[in-house]
Short mmCIF file of N, CA and C in Angstrom, two decimals:
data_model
loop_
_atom_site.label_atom_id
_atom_site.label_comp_id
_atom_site.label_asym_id
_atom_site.label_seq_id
_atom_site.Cartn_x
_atom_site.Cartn_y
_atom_site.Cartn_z
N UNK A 1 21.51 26.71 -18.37
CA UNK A 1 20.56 25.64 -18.67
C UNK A 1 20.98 24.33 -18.00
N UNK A 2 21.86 23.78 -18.19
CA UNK A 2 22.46 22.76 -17.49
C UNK A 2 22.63 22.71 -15.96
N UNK A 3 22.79 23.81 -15.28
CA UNK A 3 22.45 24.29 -14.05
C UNK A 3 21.17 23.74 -13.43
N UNK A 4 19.98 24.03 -13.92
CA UNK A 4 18.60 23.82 -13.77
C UNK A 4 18.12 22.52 -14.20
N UNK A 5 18.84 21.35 -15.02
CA UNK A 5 18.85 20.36 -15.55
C UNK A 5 19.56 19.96 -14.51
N UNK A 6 20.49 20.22 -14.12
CA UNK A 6 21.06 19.22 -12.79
C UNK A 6 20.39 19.42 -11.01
N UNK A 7 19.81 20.72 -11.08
CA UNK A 7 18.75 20.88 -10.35
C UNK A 7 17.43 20.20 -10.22
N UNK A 8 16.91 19.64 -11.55
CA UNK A 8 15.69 19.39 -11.36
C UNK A 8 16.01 17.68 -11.39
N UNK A 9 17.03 17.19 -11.88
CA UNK A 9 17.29 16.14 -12.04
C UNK A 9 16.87 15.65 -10.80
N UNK A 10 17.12 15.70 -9.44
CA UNK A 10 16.79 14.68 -8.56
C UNK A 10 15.00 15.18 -8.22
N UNK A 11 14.58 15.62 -8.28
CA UNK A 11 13.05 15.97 -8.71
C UNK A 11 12.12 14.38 -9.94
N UNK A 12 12.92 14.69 -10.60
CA UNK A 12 12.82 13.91 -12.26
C UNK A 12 12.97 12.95 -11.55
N UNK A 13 13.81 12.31 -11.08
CA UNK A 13 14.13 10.78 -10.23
C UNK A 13 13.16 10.33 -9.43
N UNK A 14 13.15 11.50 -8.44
CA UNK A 14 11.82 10.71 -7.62
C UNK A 14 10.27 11.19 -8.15
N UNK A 15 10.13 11.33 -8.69
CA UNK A 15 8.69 11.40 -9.21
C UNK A 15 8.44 9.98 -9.86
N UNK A 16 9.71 9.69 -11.01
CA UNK A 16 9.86 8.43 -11.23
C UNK A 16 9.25 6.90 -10.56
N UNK A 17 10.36 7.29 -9.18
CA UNK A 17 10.55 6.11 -8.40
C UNK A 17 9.00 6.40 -7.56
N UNK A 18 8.15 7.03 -7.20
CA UNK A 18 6.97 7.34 -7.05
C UNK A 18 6.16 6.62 -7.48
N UNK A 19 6.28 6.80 -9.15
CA UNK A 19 4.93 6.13 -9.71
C UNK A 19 5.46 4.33 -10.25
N UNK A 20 6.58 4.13 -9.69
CA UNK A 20 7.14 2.51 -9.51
C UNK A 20 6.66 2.12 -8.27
N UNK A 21 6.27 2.92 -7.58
CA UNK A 21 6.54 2.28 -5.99
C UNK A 21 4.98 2.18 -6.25
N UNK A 22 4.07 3.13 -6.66
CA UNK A 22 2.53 3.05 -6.36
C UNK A 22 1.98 1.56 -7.08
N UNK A 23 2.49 1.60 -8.54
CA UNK A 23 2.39 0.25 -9.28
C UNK A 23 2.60 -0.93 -8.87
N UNK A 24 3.87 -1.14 -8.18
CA UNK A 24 4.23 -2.17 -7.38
C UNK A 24 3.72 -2.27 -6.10
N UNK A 25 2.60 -0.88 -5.56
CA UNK A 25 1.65 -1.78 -4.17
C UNK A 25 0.54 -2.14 -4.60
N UNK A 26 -0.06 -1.48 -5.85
CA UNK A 26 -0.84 -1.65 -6.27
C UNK A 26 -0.99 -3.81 -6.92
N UNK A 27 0.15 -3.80 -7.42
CA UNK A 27 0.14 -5.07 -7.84
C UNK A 27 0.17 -6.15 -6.61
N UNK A 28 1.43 -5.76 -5.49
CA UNK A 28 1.28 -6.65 -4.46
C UNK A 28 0.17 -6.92 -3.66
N UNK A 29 -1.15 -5.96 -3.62
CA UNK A 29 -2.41 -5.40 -3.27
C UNK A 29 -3.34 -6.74 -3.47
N UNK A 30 -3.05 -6.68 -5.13
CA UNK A 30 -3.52 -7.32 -6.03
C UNK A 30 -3.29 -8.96 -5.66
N UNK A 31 -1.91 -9.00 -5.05
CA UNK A 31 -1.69 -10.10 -5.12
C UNK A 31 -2.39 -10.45 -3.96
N UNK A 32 -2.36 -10.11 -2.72
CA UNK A 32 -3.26 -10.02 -1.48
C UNK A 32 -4.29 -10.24 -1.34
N UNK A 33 -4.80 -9.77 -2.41
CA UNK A 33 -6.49 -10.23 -2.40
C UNK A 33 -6.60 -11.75 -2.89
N UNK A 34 -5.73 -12.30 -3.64
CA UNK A 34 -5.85 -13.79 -3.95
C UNK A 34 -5.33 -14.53 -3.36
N UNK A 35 -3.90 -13.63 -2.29
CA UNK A 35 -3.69 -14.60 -1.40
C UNK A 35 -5.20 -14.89 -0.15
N UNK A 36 -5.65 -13.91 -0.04
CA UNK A 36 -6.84 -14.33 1.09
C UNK A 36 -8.20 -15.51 0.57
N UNK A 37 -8.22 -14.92 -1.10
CA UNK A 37 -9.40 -15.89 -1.35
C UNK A 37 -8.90 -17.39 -1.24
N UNK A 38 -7.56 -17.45 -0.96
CA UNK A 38 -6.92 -19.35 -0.81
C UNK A 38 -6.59 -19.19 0.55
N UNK A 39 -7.65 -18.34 1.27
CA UNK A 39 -7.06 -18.12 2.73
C UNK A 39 -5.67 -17.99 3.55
N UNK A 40 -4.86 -17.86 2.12
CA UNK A 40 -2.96 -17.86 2.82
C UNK A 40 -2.94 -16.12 3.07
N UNK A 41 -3.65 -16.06 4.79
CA UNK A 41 -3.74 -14.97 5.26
C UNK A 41 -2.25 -14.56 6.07
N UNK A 42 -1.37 -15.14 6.30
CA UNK A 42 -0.12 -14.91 6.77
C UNK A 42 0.58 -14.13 5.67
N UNK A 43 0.68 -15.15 4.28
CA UNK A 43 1.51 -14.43 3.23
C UNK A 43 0.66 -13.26 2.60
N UNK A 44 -1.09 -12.92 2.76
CA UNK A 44 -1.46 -12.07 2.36
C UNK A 44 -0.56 -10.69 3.41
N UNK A 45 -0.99 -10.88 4.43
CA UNK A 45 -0.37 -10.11 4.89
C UNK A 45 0.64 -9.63 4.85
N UNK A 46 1.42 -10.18 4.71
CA UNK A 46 2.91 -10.03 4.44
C UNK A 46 3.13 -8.87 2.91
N UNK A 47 2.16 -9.46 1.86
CA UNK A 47 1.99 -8.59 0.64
C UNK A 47 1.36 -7.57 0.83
N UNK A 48 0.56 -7.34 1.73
CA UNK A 48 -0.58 -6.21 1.82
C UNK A 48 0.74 -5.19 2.56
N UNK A 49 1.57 -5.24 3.85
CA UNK A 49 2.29 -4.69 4.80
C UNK A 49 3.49 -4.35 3.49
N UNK A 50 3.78 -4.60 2.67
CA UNK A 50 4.67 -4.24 1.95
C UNK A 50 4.18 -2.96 0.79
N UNK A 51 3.01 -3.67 0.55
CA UNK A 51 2.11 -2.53 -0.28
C UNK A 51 1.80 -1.45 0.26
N UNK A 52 1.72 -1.06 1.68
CA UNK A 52 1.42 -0.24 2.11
C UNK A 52 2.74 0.67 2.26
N UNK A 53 4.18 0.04 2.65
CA UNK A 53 5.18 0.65 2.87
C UNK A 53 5.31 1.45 1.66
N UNK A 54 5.11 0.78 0.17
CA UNK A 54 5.93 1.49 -0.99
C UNK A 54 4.24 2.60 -0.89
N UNK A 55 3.49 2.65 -0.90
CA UNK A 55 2.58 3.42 -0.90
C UNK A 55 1.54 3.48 -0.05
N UNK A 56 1.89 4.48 1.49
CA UNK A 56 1.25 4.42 2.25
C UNK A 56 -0.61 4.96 2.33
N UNK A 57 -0.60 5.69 0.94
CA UNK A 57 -1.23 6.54 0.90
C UNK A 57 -2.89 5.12 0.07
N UNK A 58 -2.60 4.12 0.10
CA UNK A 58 -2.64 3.00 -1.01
C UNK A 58 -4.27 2.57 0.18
N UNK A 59 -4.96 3.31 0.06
CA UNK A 59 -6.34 2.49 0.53
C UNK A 59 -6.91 1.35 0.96
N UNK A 60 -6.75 0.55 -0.78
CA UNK A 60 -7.46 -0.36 -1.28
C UNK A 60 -6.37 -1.62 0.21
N UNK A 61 -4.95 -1.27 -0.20
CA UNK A 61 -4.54 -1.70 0.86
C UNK A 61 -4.88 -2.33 2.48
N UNK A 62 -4.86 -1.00 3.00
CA UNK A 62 -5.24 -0.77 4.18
C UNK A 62 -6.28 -1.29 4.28
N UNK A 63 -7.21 -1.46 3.73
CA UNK A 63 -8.56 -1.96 3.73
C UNK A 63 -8.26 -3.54 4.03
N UNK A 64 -7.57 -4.09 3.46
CA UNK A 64 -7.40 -5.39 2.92
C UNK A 64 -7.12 -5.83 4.68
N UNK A 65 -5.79 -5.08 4.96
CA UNK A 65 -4.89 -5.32 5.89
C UNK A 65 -6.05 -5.59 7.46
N UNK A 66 -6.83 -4.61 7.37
CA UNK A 66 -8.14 -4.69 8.39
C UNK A 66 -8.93 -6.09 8.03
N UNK A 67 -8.96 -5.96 6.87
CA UNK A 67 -9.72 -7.12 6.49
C UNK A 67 -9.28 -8.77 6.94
N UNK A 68 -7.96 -8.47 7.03
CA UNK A 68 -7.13 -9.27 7.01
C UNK A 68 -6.81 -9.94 8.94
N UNK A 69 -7.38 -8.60 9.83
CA UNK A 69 -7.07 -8.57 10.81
C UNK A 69 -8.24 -8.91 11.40
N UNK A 70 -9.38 -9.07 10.88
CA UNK A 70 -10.61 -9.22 11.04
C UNK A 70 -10.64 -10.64 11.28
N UNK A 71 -10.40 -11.40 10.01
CA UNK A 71 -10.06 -12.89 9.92
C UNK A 71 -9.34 -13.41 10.94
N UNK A 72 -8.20 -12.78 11.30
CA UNK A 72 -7.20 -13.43 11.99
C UNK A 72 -7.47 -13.52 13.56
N UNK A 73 -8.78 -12.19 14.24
CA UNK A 73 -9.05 -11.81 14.82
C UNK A 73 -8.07 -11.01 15.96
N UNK A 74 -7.57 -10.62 15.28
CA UNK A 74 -7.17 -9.15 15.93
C UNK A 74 -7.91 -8.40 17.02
N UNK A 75 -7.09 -7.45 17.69
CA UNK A 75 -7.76 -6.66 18.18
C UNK A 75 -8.49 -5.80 17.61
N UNK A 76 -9.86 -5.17 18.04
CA UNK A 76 -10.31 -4.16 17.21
C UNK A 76 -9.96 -2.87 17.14
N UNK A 77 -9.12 -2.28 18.26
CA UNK A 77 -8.65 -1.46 17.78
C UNK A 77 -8.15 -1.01 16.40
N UNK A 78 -6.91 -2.09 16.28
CA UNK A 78 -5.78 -2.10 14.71
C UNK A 78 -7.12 -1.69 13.98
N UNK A 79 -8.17 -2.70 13.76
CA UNK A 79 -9.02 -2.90 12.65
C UNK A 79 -9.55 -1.72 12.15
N UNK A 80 -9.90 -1.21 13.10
CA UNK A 80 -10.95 0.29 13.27
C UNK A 80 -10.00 1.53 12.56
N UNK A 81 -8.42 1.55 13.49
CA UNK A 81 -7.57 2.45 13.01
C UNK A 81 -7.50 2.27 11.40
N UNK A 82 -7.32 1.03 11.14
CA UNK A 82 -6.82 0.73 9.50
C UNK A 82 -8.27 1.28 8.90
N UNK A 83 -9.44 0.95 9.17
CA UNK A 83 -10.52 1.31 7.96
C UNK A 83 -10.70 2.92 8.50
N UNK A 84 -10.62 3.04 9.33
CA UNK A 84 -10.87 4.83 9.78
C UNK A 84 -9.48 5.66 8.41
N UNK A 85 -8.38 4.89 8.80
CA UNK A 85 -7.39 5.62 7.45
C UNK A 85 -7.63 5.38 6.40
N UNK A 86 -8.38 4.27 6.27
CA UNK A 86 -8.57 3.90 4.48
C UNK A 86 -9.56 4.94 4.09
N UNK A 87 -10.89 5.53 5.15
CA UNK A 87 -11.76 5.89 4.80
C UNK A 87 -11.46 7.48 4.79
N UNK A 88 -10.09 8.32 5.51
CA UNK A 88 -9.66 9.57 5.28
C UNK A 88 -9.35 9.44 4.10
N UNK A 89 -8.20 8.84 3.64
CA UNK A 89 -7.94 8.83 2.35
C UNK A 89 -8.55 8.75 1.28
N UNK A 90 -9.73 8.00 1.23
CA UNK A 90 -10.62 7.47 0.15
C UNK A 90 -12.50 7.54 0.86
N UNK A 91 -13.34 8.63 1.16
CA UNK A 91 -14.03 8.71 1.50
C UNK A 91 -15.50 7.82 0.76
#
């Protein structure tokens, strides 16, 4: 028993650290979107690019980050790539 308890233990850990990391892009996400409505599109960015690291899989994100590149006027490439992934992920 203890065998399989020390087996699954690093399993148990990162599933953990998983649903910390999704919460915390989710919140920095969060924070992103209010950094843009005060137009502090540098530090949005900065929150959005972090949100995406702890959870790449994080949409609402990516969305932002295009959004973000839109404003800043970016190339359209980036822009296109970022909403083309937001929109695999989240159809």
């Amino acid at each position: 028993m203890k065998l399989i308890q020390v087996l699954l233990l690093p399993f148990i850990l990162t599933a953990c650290n998983l649903k910390q990391d999704r919460k915390e892009s989710t919140r920095l996400n969060n924070q992103a979107k209010i950094l843009i409505e005060e137009n502090k599109l540098e530090d949005a960015l900065i929150a959005v690019e972090r949100s995406i690291q702890l959870d790449p899989r994080n949409y609402a994100a990516i969305n932002n980050r295009a959004y973000i590149n839109i404003q800043k006027g970016k190339p359209s490439a980036e822009i296109f790539n970022d909403y083309y992934k937001a929109l695999s992920i989240k159809p």
